[in-house]
Short mmCIF file of C-alpha atoms and ligand atoms in Angstrom, two decimals:
data_model
loop_
_atom_site.label_atom_id
_atom_site.label_comp_id
_atom_site.label_asym_id
_atom_site.label_seq_id
_atom_site.Cartn_x
_atom_site.Cartn_y
_atom_site.Cartn_z
CA MET D 200 10.47 10.48 -20.11
CA ILE D 201 13.81 9.39 -18.73
CA GLY D 202 13.82 12.07 -16.06
CA ALA D 203 10.63 10.74 -14.50
CA ALA D 204 12.26 7.45 -13.56
CA LEU D 205 14.93 9.27 -11.60
CA GLY D 206 12.33 10.96 -9.53
CA ALA D 207 14.28 14.17 -9.55
CA ALA D 208 11.65 16.82 -9.26
CA SER D 209 13.76 19.51 -10.86
CA ALA D 210 12.66 20.86 -14.23
CA GLN D 211 9.49 18.78 -14.25
CA LYS D 212 6.28 20.62 -14.80
CA VAL D 213 3.25 19.83 -12.69
CA GLU D 214 0.86 17.59 -14.59
CA THR D 215 -2.87 18.12 -14.57
CA PRO D 216 -5.16 16.87 -13.14
CA VAL D 217 -3.09 17.46 -10.01
CA ALA D 218 -1.98 14.13 -8.51
CA ILE D 219 -2.20 13.67 -4.74
CA GLY D 220 -0.94 10.37 -3.31
CA ILE D 221 -2.96 8.25 -0.90
CA ALA D 222 -0.76 5.67 0.82
CA VAL D 223 -2.94 3.88 3.37
CA ALA D 224 -3.59 0.24 4.27
CA GLN D 225 -5.78 -1.32 1.59
CA THR D 226 -4.74 -4.84 2.61
CA SER D 227 -3.64 -6.60 5.86
CA ASN D 228 -5.31 -6.30 9.27
CA VAL D 229 -4.60 -2.58 9.19
CA ALA D 230 -7.10 -2.27 6.31
CA LEU D 231 -9.73 -2.30 9.08
CA PHE D 232 -8.73 1.38 9.38
CA GLY D 233 -7.53 1.89 5.80
CA GLN D 234 -10.88 1.05 4.22
CA GLU D 235 -12.44 3.95 6.06
CA GLN D 236 -9.57 6.22 5.00
CA VAL D 237 -10.08 5.32 1.34
CA ALA D 238 -13.81 6.02 1.69
CA GLY D 239 -13.09 9.49 3.14
CA ALA D 240 -10.47 10.32 0.51
CA LYS D 241 -12.75 9.25 -2.36
CA LEU D 242 -15.51 11.52 -1.14
CA ALA D 243 -13.07 14.42 -0.84
CA GLU D 244 -11.93 13.95 -4.45
CA LYS D 245 -15.54 13.81 -5.64
CA LEU D 246 -16.67 16.94 -3.78
CA ILE D 247 -13.54 18.99 -4.52
CA ASN D 248 -13.80 18.26 -8.24
CA ALA D 249 -17.55 18.87 -8.27
CA ARG D 250 -16.76 22.34 -6.96
CA GLY D 251 -14.25 23.13 -9.68
CA GLY D 252 -11.12 21.47 -8.26
CA ILE D 253 -8.20 23.88 -7.94
CA GLY D 254 -9.27 26.97 -9.85
CA GLY D 255 -10.75 24.81 -12.59
CA THR D 256 -8.06 22.10 -12.54
CA PRO D 257 -9.30 18.78 -11.13
CA ILE D 258 -7.36 16.77 -8.55
CA ARG D 259 -6.64 13.08 -9.07
CA LEU D 260 -5.99 10.78 -6.12
CA VAL D 261 -3.37 8.11 -6.76
CA TYR D 262 -3.66 5.12 -4.43
CA GLN D 263 -0.69 2.97 -3.40
CA ASP D 264 -1.40 0.24 -0.87
CA ALA D 265 0.77 0.86 2.21
CA ALA D 266 -0.60 -2.32 3.88
CA GLY D 267 0.29 -2.80 7.55
CA ASP D 268 4.09 -2.97 7.63
CA GLU D 269 6.99 -0.57 7.24
CA ASN D 270 8.34 -1.88 3.92
CA SER D 271 4.99 -1.65 2.17
CA ALA D 272 4.65 1.94 3.32
CA ILE D 273 8.17 2.77 2.11
CA ASN D 274 7.46 1.21 -1.31
CA ALA D 275 4.15 3.04 -1.59
CA PHE D 276 5.84 6.36 -0.80
CA GLN D 277 8.66 5.71 -3.28
CA ASN D 278 6.23 4.88 -6.07
CA LEU D 279 4.14 7.96 -5.42
CA ILE D 280 7.17 10.23 -5.30
CA THR D 281 9.17 8.96 -8.26
CA LYS D 282 6.69 7.24 -10.60
CA GLU D 283 3.46 9.07 -9.95
CA ARG D 284 5.10 12.43 -9.22
CA VAL D 285 2.42 13.48 -6.77
CA VAL D 286 2.46 16.93 -5.20
CA GLY D 287 1.95 15.48 -1.71
CA ILE D 288 0.97 12.34 0.19
CA VAL D 289 -1.81 11.51 2.64
CA GLY D 290 -0.56 8.52 4.65
CA PRO D 291 0.48 6.10 5.98
CA THR D 292 -2.07 4.55 8.35
CA LEU D 293 0.14 3.57 11.30
CA SER D 294 2.65 5.67 13.21
CA GLN D 295 4.85 2.57 13.17
CA GLN D 296 4.93 2.94 9.36
CA ALA D 297 5.24 6.74 9.44
CA PHE D 298 8.50 6.57 11.39
CA ALA D 299 9.90 4.42 8.54
CA ALA D 300 8.32 6.00 5.44
CA ASP D 301 8.08 9.72 6.29
CA PRO D 302 11.88 10.22 6.19
CA ILE D 303 11.76 9.18 2.50
CA ALA D 304 9.31 11.99 1.77
CA GLU D 305 11.32 14.39 3.90
CA ARG D 306 14.48 13.68 1.89
CA ALA D 307 12.57 14.09 -1.39
CA ARG D 308 10.87 17.26 -0.09
CA ILE D 309 7.30 16.07 -0.54
CA PRO D 310 4.67 17.30 1.92
CA VAL D 311 3.03 14.52 3.93
CA LEU D 312 -0.19 14.77 5.90
CA GLY D 313 -0.56 11.91 8.38
CA PRO D 314 -4.26 11.01 8.37
CA SER D 315 -4.26 8.81 11.48
CA ASN D 316 -0.74 8.83 12.96
CA THR D 317 -1.25 9.72 16.59
CA ALA D 318 2.02 8.72 18.30
CA LYS D 319 4.14 11.42 19.88
CA GLY D 320 6.88 12.75 17.59
CA ILE D 321 5.31 12.40 14.12
CA PRO D 322 5.50 16.06 12.97
CA GLN D 323 9.03 16.21 14.35
CA ILE D 324 10.17 13.61 11.78
CA GLY D 325 10.81 16.49 9.41
CA ASN D 326 9.88 19.86 7.95
CA TYR D 327 7.63 18.30 5.33
CA ILE D 328 5.68 16.14 7.80
CA ALA D 329 2.42 17.33 9.34
CA ARG D 330 -0.70 15.52 10.50
CA VAL D 331 -4.46 15.99 10.64
CA SER D 332 -4.78 13.35 13.39
CA ALA D 333 -4.73 14.77 16.90
CA PRO D 334 -1.98 13.13 18.99
CA VAL D 335 -2.45 10.67 21.85
CA THR D 336 -1.52 13.42 24.30
CA VAL D 337 -4.74 15.31 23.66
CA ILE D 338 -7.06 12.42 22.78
CA ALA D 339 -6.33 9.57 25.19
CA PRO D 340 -7.23 11.25 28.50
CA ALA D 341 -10.81 12.04 27.40
CA ALA D 342 -12.13 8.47 27.42
CA LEU D 343 -10.49 7.71 30.76
CA LYS D 344 -12.14 10.73 32.36
CA GLN D 345 -15.48 9.64 30.92
CA ALA D 346 -15.06 6.20 32.51
CA LEU D 347 -14.54 7.89 35.89
CA LYS D 348 -17.70 9.90 35.37
CA ILE D 349 -19.70 6.76 34.68
CA ASP D 350 -18.15 4.91 37.62
CA PRO D 351 -16.57 7.26 40.20
CA LYS D 352 -15.64 4.26 42.40
CA ILE D 353 -12.94 3.11 39.98
CA LYS D 354 -9.61 2.77 41.83
CA ARG D 355 -7.54 0.02 40.25
CA VAL D 356 -6.79 0.21 36.55
CA ALA D 357 -5.27 -2.56 34.45
CA VAL D 358 -3.33 -1.37 31.44
CA MET D 359 -2.77 -3.51 28.33
CA TYR D 360 -0.82 -2.59 25.22
CA ALA D 361 0.73 -3.91 22.01
CA GLN D 362 4.45 -3.57 22.55
CA ASN D 363 5.44 -3.97 18.87
CA ASP D 364 3.44 -0.94 17.71
CA ALA D 365 4.81 2.60 18.07
CA PHE D 366 1.41 4.25 18.46
CA SER D 367 0.24 1.74 21.11
CA VAL D 368 3.45 2.26 23.11
CA SER D 369 3.03 6.03 22.87
CA GLU D 370 -0.65 5.91 23.81
CA THR D 371 -0.21 3.64 26.81
CA GLY D 372 2.35 6.07 28.20
CA ILE D 373 -0.25 8.84 28.13
CA PHE D 374 -2.93 6.55 29.58
CA GLN D 375 -0.63 5.54 32.44
CA ASP D 376 0.31 9.15 33.20
CA THR D 377 -3.37 10.13 33.21
CA ILE D 378 -4.31 7.22 35.49
CA LYS D 379 -1.72 8.36 38.03
CA ALA D 380 -2.65 12.03 37.65
CA GLN D 381 -6.26 11.10 38.47
CA GLY D 382 -5.08 9.51 41.74
CA LEU D 383 -5.79 5.97 40.55
CA THR D 384 -3.58 2.89 40.86
CA VAL D 385 -2.03 1.12 37.88
CA ALA D 386 -2.88 -2.40 39.10
CA THR D 387 -0.98 -4.23 36.35
CA VAL D 388 0.59 -3.56 32.96
CA GLN D 389 0.21 -6.36 30.40
CA LYS D 390 2.01 -6.48 27.05
CA SER D 391 1.08 -8.30 23.86
CA GLN D 392 1.88 -8.28 20.12
CA THR D 393 -0.44 -6.98 17.37
CA THR D 394 -0.14 -10.44 15.78
CA ASP D 395 -1.23 -12.34 18.93
CA THR D 396 -4.59 -14.10 19.03
CA ASP D 397 -4.49 -15.74 22.47
CA PHE D 398 -4.44 -13.35 25.42
CA THR D 399 -5.21 -15.84 28.23
CA THR D 400 -2.01 -15.03 30.15
CA GLN D 401 -2.60 -11.28 30.07
CA VAL D 402 -6.32 -11.52 30.84
CA THR D 403 -5.63 -13.85 33.77
CA ALA D 404 -3.16 -11.33 35.17
CA VAL D 405 -5.75 -8.55 34.80
CA LEU D 406 -8.33 -10.62 36.72
CA ASN D 407 -5.79 -11.45 39.43
CA ALA D 408 -4.98 -7.74 39.79
CA LYS D 409 -8.63 -7.08 40.70
CA ALA D 410 -8.90 -4.19 38.28
CA ASP D 411 -12.12 -2.21 38.10
CA LEU D 412 -11.18 -0.60 34.78
CA VAL D 413 -9.16 -1.96 31.84
CA VAL D 414 -7.47 0.44 29.43
CA ILE D 415 -6.17 -1.02 26.16
CA SER D 416 -3.82 0.35 23.50
CA ALA D 417 -3.71 -1.99 20.50
CA LEU D 418 -4.93 -2.28 16.91
CA ALA D 419 -8.42 -3.45 15.92
CA ALA D 420 -7.92 -7.18 15.29
CA ASP D 421 -5.82 -7.94 18.39
CA GLY D 422 -7.72 -5.37 20.45
CA GLY D 423 -11.09 -6.91 19.57
CA ASN D 424 -9.85 -10.31 20.65
CA ILE D 425 -8.53 -8.92 23.94
CA ILE D 426 -12.00 -7.53 24.72
CA LYS D 427 -13.66 -10.83 23.80
CA GLN D 428 -11.30 -12.83 26.00
CA LEU D 429 -11.67 -10.41 28.93
CA ARG D 430 -15.44 -10.96 28.86
CA GLN D 431 -15.14 -14.72 28.26
CA LEU D 432 -13.03 -14.98 31.39
CA SER D 433 -15.67 -12.95 33.26
CA TYR D 434 -14.21 -9.47 33.54
CA LYS D 435 -17.25 -7.30 34.36
CA GLY D 436 -15.94 -3.73 34.62
CA LEU D 437 -15.64 -0.89 32.13
CA ILE D 438 -13.16 -1.02 29.24
CA VAL D 439 -11.52 1.99 27.61
CA GLY D 440 -10.03 1.40 24.17
CA GLY D 441 -7.57 3.75 22.49
CA ASN D 442 -7.49 5.04 18.93
CA GLY D 443 -7.10 1.52 17.51
CA PHE D 444 -10.64 0.74 18.66
CA ASN D 445 -12.19 3.61 16.77
CA THR D 446 -13.83 1.69 13.95
CA THR D 447 -17.01 -0.31 13.52
CA ASN D 448 -14.77 -2.88 11.79
CA LEU D 449 -13.97 -3.91 15.35
CA PHE D 450 -17.52 -5.17 15.90
CA PRO D 451 -17.26 -8.44 13.96
CA VAL D 452 -14.20 -9.25 16.12
CA CYS D 453 -15.50 -8.68 19.66
CA GLN D 454 -19.19 -8.93 18.65
CA LYS D 455 -21.60 -8.54 21.58
CA ASP D 456 -18.62 -8.15 23.93
CA CYS D 457 -17.80 -4.79 22.30
CA ASP D 458 -20.87 -3.42 24.11
CA GLY D 459 -20.04 -0.64 26.58
CA LEU D 460 -16.52 0.03 25.28
CA LEU D 461 -15.48 3.69 25.63
CA VAL D 462 -13.39 5.30 22.86
CA ALA D 463 -12.28 8.93 22.52
CA GLN D 464 -12.99 10.54 19.16
CA ALA D 465 -11.28 13.27 17.16
CA TYR D 466 -14.43 13.58 15.08
CA SER D 467 -18.18 13.52 15.54
CA PRO D 468 -20.92 13.53 12.90
CA LEU D 469 -22.80 15.70 15.40
CA GLN D 470 -20.21 18.51 15.23
CA SER D 471 -22.34 21.41 14.09
CA SER D 472 -20.22 23.33 11.58
CA ALA D 473 -21.77 23.83 8.15
CA THR D 474 -18.74 22.13 6.56
CA ASN D 475 -19.26 19.03 8.67
CA GLN D 476 -22.98 18.87 8.10
CA VAL D 477 -22.47 18.94 4.31
CA PHE D 478 -19.79 16.24 4.69
CA VAL D 479 -22.13 14.06 6.79
CA LYS D 480 -24.96 14.43 4.28
CA GLU D 481 -22.73 13.54 1.32
CA TYR D 482 -21.08 10.65 3.18
CA ARG D 483 -24.45 9.18 4.10
CA ALA D 484 -25.69 9.56 0.53
CA LEU D 485 -22.65 7.73 -0.84
CA TYR D 486 -22.06 5.05 1.79
CA LYS D 487 -25.43 4.72 3.61
CA LYS D 488 -23.84 5.24 7.03
CA ASP D 489 -22.39 7.92 9.27
CA PRO D 490 -18.80 8.94 8.63
CA PRO D 491 -16.31 7.41 11.08
CA GLN D 492 -13.30 9.28 12.46
CA PHE D 493 -10.73 7.72 10.11
CA ALA D 494 -12.81 8.69 7.06
CA ALA D 495 -13.27 12.24 8.32
CA GLN D 496 -9.53 12.61 8.97
CA ALA D 497 -8.57 11.28 5.52
CA TYR D 498 -11.11 13.65 3.99
CA ALA D 499 -9.56 16.51 5.96
CA GLY D 500 -6.09 15.53 4.70
CA VAL D 501 -7.15 15.75 1.05
CA GLN D 502 -9.06 18.95 1.75
CA VAL D 503 -6.04 20.64 3.35
CA PHE D 504 -3.95 19.83 0.26
CA ALA D 505 -6.67 21.20 -2.04
CA ASP D 506 -7.25 24.36 0.01
CA ALA D 507 -3.52 25.10 0.15
CA LEU D 508 -3.10 24.39 -3.59
CA ARG D 509 -5.93 26.81 -4.35
CA VAL D 510 -4.09 29.65 -2.59
CA ILE D 511 -0.94 28.91 -4.61
CA ASP D 512 -2.86 28.56 -7.89
CA ARG D 513 -4.30 32.03 -7.47
CA LYS D 514 -0.75 33.45 -7.53
CA LYS D 515 0.50 31.31 -10.41
CA LYS D 516 -1.43 28.55 -12.19
CA LEU D 517 -0.36 25.11 -10.98
CA ALA D 518 0.49 23.86 -14.49
CA GLN D 519 3.19 26.53 -14.75
CA TRP D 520 5.04 25.41 -11.64
CA ASP D 521 8.12 23.28 -11.50
CA LEU D 522 7.08 20.19 -9.52
CA GLY D 523 9.84 20.49 -6.92
CA ASP D 524 9.16 24.16 -6.35
CA LEU D 525 5.44 23.50 -6.02
CA ARG D 526 5.98 20.78 -3.40
CA THR D 527 8.06 23.19 -1.32
CA GLU D 528 5.57 26.03 -1.73
CA LEU D 529 2.71 23.67 -0.90
CA ASN D 530 4.41 22.60 2.31
CA LYS D 531 4.82 26.25 3.32
CA GLN D 532 1.21 27.06 2.47
CA ILE D 533 -0.15 24.06 4.43
CA LEU D 534 1.50 25.37 7.58
CA ALA D 535 0.35 28.95 6.93
CA GLY D 536 -3.33 28.27 6.32
CA LYS D 537 -6.51 27.83 8.32
CA TYR D 538 -8.96 25.13 7.24
CA ASN D 539 -12.68 24.62 7.82
CA THR D 540 -12.89 20.84 7.77
CA PRO D 541 -15.35 18.23 9.07
CA LEU D 542 -13.01 18.01 12.11
CA GLY D 543 -13.75 21.67 12.80
CA GLU D 544 -11.37 24.56 12.22
CA LEU D 545 -7.78 23.35 11.82
CA ARG D 546 -4.40 25.00 11.80
CA PHE D 547 -0.88 23.67 12.17
CA ASP D 548 1.94 24.84 14.37
CA LYS D 549 5.31 25.49 12.79
CA GLU D 550 6.36 21.87 13.23
CA GLY D 551 3.24 20.56 11.48
CA GLU D 552 1.39 19.52 14.63
CA ILE D 553 -2.37 19.85 14.32
CA ASN D 554 -4.23 22.45 16.29
CA GLN D 555 -7.78 21.15 16.67
CA LYS D 556 -10.39 22.37 19.13
CA GLU D 557 -13.08 19.76 19.72
CA PHE D 558 -12.88 16.19 20.97
CA PHE D 559 -15.56 13.67 21.85
CA VAL D 560 -16.09 10.31 23.55
CA ALA D 561 -18.34 7.55 22.29
CA GLN D 562 -19.60 4.33 23.86
CA VAL D 563 -20.26 1.22 21.81
CA LYS D 564 -23.84 0.00 21.75
CA MET D 565 -24.27 -3.42 20.10
CA LYS D 566 -27.65 -4.16 18.55
CA ASP D 567 -26.93 -7.80 17.81
CA ALA D 568 -23.84 -10.00 17.44
CA LYS D 569 -22.27 -8.04 14.58
CA ASN D 570 -24.03 -4.71 14.29
CA GLY D 571 -23.68 -1.79 16.60
CA SER D 572 -22.77 1.87 16.74
CA PHE D 573 -20.70 4.45 18.55
CA VAL D 574 -23.06 6.50 20.71
CA PHE D 575 -21.62 9.92 21.51
CA VAL D 576 -21.60 10.58 25.25
CA LYS D 577 -19.47 13.74 25.21
N1 LIG Y 853 -3.50 5.95 15.54
C1 LIG Y 853 -2.80 4.82 15.00
C2 LIG Y 853 -1.34 5.10 14.83
O1 LIG Y 853 -0.91 6.20 14.99
C3 LIG Y 853 -3.33 4.37 13.68
C4 LIG Y 853 -4.76 4.15 13.55
S1 LIG Y 853 -5.54 3.34 14.89
C5 LIG Y 853 -4.56 2.04 15.26
O2 LIG Y 853 -0.60 4.21 14.52
#
């Protein structure tokens, strides 16, 4: 088909099974998050198809590795849009990548659900861009407030962040505003790169600032090393990590030094809805562990696409749609619907921002050097 190579959606029928693109990090350091996203998406595909797919038509997830950089995300999006002719895309993993790749989908009029992009401004990239990942503005303050509950004497807070990552820059802004709003002092602000491995300069500055709390916005590999080096240089106080710390894949990096770390959560396996409890049971059966936040969000992304497609399919069978028209209708339906997901009940505002009700905080408890868990404290 010559038309397929052009990627022009016009006059192309929707193929079945219905293809949904998954463009997350399957390689690079960012795969520390992406692996969990793939696990969540796979389970969604399995359960949705086991329940009859979209009115009898199965879905088919098409994976394109978006790795950890902007160009890989752009290539993954382009392949999914023009070669794979997906109806929509769940991805990419980082906000830094979303700011580069989402405009491609916007121009091609393909709905995108960000599964983990939490920086400010993501849904505002375009009409076709929404997210199932609650933004830093609503998530970040929770862990900080929990730290103050554990240690009400905290006064001086050291802030560290990865300056080459859009999400980390966005998150640290919210952390710093919250610190000031709580009447605390920002004792020092230390910057690093996500590719750094030696944080001696920054950690020394934190110690010199006599901080009694350290708040870090970074990704998992660099962030884990920051924690390790803080403890190696004898920092004794509490540490709050942002969204980049929300994976057990962090544990092999900071090992026993991860112990005590506080991280806010947009998901909890303990959330009591029937939908979540089924999800937890199925996730445990498949992977022999509790579902982490990034898996639950990716699952929710696939589910939102399937739920919205089901509404459309009831009006006119998906196979009879023109692909371009279906993508536009799907985008409209995503924003109109209400979804019972493992994250709780979700809706979107008219810009595609998620409206989610429940948030949690967990504290890391290490059992030995490499194994530990997130213990929910709120
Ligand atoms: N929340 C991050 C972002 O928006 C991605 C996952 S955790 C580093 O970039």
